[in-house]
Amino acid sequence: MFGSIPRSEIINLCSAGDGVLAVYDKKQDITRRFLVSSKALGAASSALYGFLNPVSKEDPVKPLQAKRPERLVKEDADAMSIILHIIHLRNGHVSANIEPKQLATIAILSKKYNCNRALRLWITKWCSQYRECASSEEVGYQLLAAFLFERENFPDLVARAAMLVEPRLVVDWPEHDLLGLLPKVLLDNLVFKIDGALADIKQALEDAEGRLRACRTTSTCFFLRCSSCGRSSLDRGRSCGSCVGLESMPTFCDAEGRVSEFFRALAGNGVWPSFVAFNHVTVWQLLSKFEAAKDRNLHLCEMRERCPLKVELARLFEQACNVQEYTKRDLVKHWKHRNDLW
């Protein structure tokens, strides 16, 4: 029953409000009551209008006595509050910077109660910028919001998600309380394209190793290596600073050494000693690791930038970038022509 509702417990969205919308949030175990305009609410959402409880015309916010059970909207109270504030043009209480999970929750309610048209200006604000995500879940929340809001940039967000999410995590999304609302056909396609991109990058790495092993060119390195401790130095002096009196020997750039240094560079950036690492990285992370391996490599021999090692590290990064681009392009093209999801 309504019982007595104190003035302080009603959130006044309209001074001439003629109805109370009660929202029960099960997770927070709270009920928020909003004094609303039936005209504004009816214009925005006939579904929400049906939950209105009548109030006294003389004093809409005086304690109410109910003759029937209170009708509750059982939803996320924070998300519903944002929607109701927008519907009543109380924009000063709405942030243009919404956390991905809350944005997805708003999108779910907006779709459920047919409020997308009423929220369209705010939807544009929220979805026009790509917020940096701290986790794969946040990427999924942004994707879900774009899907439910029926945004034109939805295909771009699908392509972006393919670069930022591990396929093993997408496989778990159907069991997620929110992300499970994404269509299965979308998630299956996403996993397929991510797996394909990672497989192509893995093949590029194997091809680079093959070319390095096949190249028999040898040159002298500018580094000297201590015959005792193995330290390398650009110092052209003939002795190692740590091993006094022991001679430093010249080193050579050959096929075996280049392969070894190639995988050391990858291992130093977390991509080796096996392909197991590919099971726990995103496409974007692989690109970053390959770029770091290329830029931080200190190999220096007489061939300089023409050295096969430097050439293959640069080529590996370039091929991984190409994989990223054509994977994104294919996804955007595919989902721009899919109109059967909505």
GROMACS .gro file of C-alpha atoms in nm, residues 167-303:
model
  137
  167PRO     CA    1   3.790  -1.434  -2.799
  168ARG     CA    2   3.777  -1.655  -2.487
  169LEU     CA    3   3.600  -1.372  -2.302
  170VAL     CA    4   3.343  -1.315  -2.578
  171VAL     CA    5   3.254  -1.685  -2.554
  172ASP     CA    6   3.140  -1.621  -2.195
  173TRP     CA    7   2.923  -1.319  -2.276
  174PRO     CA    8   2.601  -1.517  -2.345
  175GLU     CA    9   2.601  -1.615  -1.974
  176HIS     CA   10   2.652  -1.254  -1.859
  177ASP     CA   11   2.353  -1.079  -1.700
  178LEU     CA   12   2.377  -0.780  -1.937
  179LEU     CA   13   2.605  -0.880  -2.225
  180GLY     CA   14   2.392  -1.189  -2.279
  181LEU     CA   15   2.142  -0.954  -2.446
  182LEU     CA   16   2.374  -0.918  -2.745
  183PRO     CA   17   2.254  -1.137  -3.035
  184LYS     CA   18   2.420  -1.478  -3.056
  185VAL     CA   19   2.483  -1.432  -3.427
  186LEU     CA   20   2.685  -1.119  -3.346
  187LEU     CA   21   2.891  -1.289  -3.075
  188ASP     CA   22   2.961  -1.593  -3.294
  189ASN     CA   23   3.077  -1.368  -3.578
  190LEU     CA   24   3.293  -1.166  -3.339
  191VAL     CA   25   3.470  -1.476  -3.205
  192PHE     CA   26   3.518  -1.610  -3.559
  193LYS     CA   27   3.678  -1.287  -3.682
  194ILE     CA   28   3.902  -1.244  -3.376
  195ASP     CA   29   4.021  -1.605  -3.400
  196GLY     CA   30   4.090  -1.551  -3.770
  197ALA     CA   31   4.289  -1.234  -3.708
  198LEU     CA   32   4.501  -1.400  -3.438
  199ALA     CA   33   4.564  -1.700  -3.664
  200ASP     CA   34   4.680  -1.471  -3.947
  201ILE     CA   35   4.917  -1.287  -3.712
  202LYS     CA   36   5.050  -1.617  -3.580
  203GLN     CA   37   5.117  -1.727  -3.938
  204ALA     CA   38   5.299  -1.400  -4.008
  205LEU     CA   39   5.525  -1.471  -3.709
  206GLU     CA   40   5.601  -1.824  -3.829
  207ASP     CA   41   5.678  -1.693  -4.180
  208ALA     CA   42   5.919  -1.436  -4.033
  209GLU     CA   43   6.104  -1.711  -3.847
  210GLY     CA   44   6.128  -1.917  -4.167
  211ARG     CA   45   6.277  -1.629  -4.364
  212LEU     CA   46   6.529  -1.557  -4.089
  213ARG     CA   47   6.645  -1.919  -4.082
  214ALA     CA   48   6.675  -1.929  -4.461
  215CYS     CA   49   6.881  -1.610  -4.487
  216ARG     CA   50   7.251  -1.705  -4.480
  217THR     CA   51   7.390  -1.351  -4.492
  218THR     CA   52   7.654  -1.278  -4.227
  219SER     CA   53   7.798  -0.946  -4.113
  220THR     CA   54   7.997  -0.806  -3.822
  221CYS     CA   55   7.818  -0.647  -3.530
  222PHE     CA   56   7.932  -0.321  -3.376
  223PHE     CA   57   7.908  -0.481  -3.034
  224LEU     CA   58   8.189  -0.666  -2.861
  225ARG     CA   59   8.110  -0.961  -2.637
  226CYS     CA   60   8.314  -1.058  -2.331
  227SER     CA   61   8.458  -1.406  -2.374
  228SER     CA   62   8.394  -1.472  -2.003
  229CYS     CA   63   8.061  -1.320  -1.895
  230GLY     CA   64   7.900  -1.271  -2.237
  231ARG     CA   65   7.818  -0.904  -2.181
  232SER     CA   66   7.792  -0.692  -2.495
  233SER     CA   67   7.925  -0.340  -2.525
  234LEU     CA   68   7.972  -0.073  -2.789
  235ASP     CA   69   8.302   0.020  -2.618
  236ARG     CA   70   8.572  -0.055  -2.873
  237GLY     CA   71   8.820  -0.116  -2.595
  238ARG     CA   72   8.955  -0.469  -2.587
  239SER     CA   73   8.864  -0.549  -2.224
  240CYS     CA   74   8.538  -0.603  -2.036
  241GLY     CA   75   8.482  -0.354  -1.754
  242SER     CA   76   8.346  -0.625  -1.526
  243CYS     CA   77   8.600  -0.895  -1.608
  244VAL     CA   78   8.929  -0.711  -1.575
  245GLY     CA   79   9.201  -0.841  -1.802
  246LEU     CA   80   8.977  -1.066  -2.008
  247GLU     CA   81   8.949  -0.987  -2.376
  248SER     CA   82   8.625  -0.889  -2.549
  249MET     CA   83   8.563  -1.062  -2.879
  250PRO     CA   84   8.387  -0.936  -3.194
  251THR     CA   85   8.037  -1.071  -3.259
  252PHE     CA   86   7.868  -1.164  -3.584
  253CYS     CA   87   7.516  -1.130  -3.721
  254ASP     CA   88   7.425  -1.469  -3.867
  255ALA     CA   89   7.108  -1.672  -3.921
  256GLU     CA   90   7.121  -1.853  -3.586
  257GLY     CA   91   7.192  -1.536  -3.393
  258ARG     CA   92   6.916  -1.341  -3.567
  259VAL     CA   93   6.653  -1.608  -3.496
  260SER     CA   94   6.760  -1.617  -3.132
  261GLU     CA   95   6.747  -1.239  -3.104
  262PHE     CA   96   6.413  -1.226  -3.286
  263PHE     CA   97   6.248  -1.447  -3.025
  264ARG     CA   98   6.427  -1.269  -2.739
  265ALA     CA   99   6.273  -0.946  -2.862
  266LEU     CA  100   5.928  -1.106  -2.866
  267ALA     CA  101   5.977  -1.275  -2.528
  268GLY     CA  102   6.083  -0.942  -2.378
  269ASN     CA  103   5.741  -0.807  -2.474
  270GLY     CA  104   5.537  -1.106  -2.358
  271VAL     CA  105   5.469  -1.277  -2.693
  272TRP     CA  106   5.695  -1.579  -2.650
  273PRO     CA  107   5.824  -1.854  -2.561
  274SER     CA  108   5.516  -2.021  -2.712
  275PHE     CA  109   5.193  -1.945  -2.893
  276VAL     CA  110   5.007  -1.995  -2.564
  277ALA     CA  111   5.045  -1.620  -2.514
  278PHE     CA  112   4.810  -1.569  -2.811
  279ASN     CA  113   4.527  -1.716  -2.603
  280HIS     CA  114   4.541  -1.430  -2.354
  281VAL     CA  115   4.591  -1.118  -2.565
  282THR     CA  116   4.382  -0.900  -2.791
  283VAL     CA  117   4.471  -0.808  -3.147
  284TRP     CA  118   4.545  -0.453  -3.035
  285GLN     CA  119   4.777  -0.578  -2.757
  286LEU     CA  120   4.968  -0.792  -3.007
  287LEU     CA  121   5.022  -0.490  -3.230
  288SER     CA  122   5.154  -0.291  -2.937
  289LYS     CA  123   5.390  -0.572  -2.837
  290PHE     CA  124   5.522  -0.612  -3.194
  291GLU     CA  125   5.576  -0.238  -3.221
  292ALA     CA  126   5.769  -0.236  -2.892
  293ALA     CA  127   5.983  -0.531  -3.007
  294LYS     CA  128   6.065  -0.341  -3.326
  295ASP     CA  129   6.138  -0.004  -3.166
  296ARG     CA  130   6.331  -0.129  -2.862
  297ASN     CA  131   6.558  -0.371  -3.044
  298LEU     CA  132   6.919  -0.259  -3.007
  299HIS     CA  133   7.075  -0.489  -3.266
  300LEU     CA  134   7.342  -0.305  -3.464
  301CYS     CA  135   7.550  -0.461  -3.738
  302GLU     CA  136   7.715  -0.349  -4.060
  303MET     CA  137   7.390  -0.396  -4.254
   0.00000   0.00000   0.00000
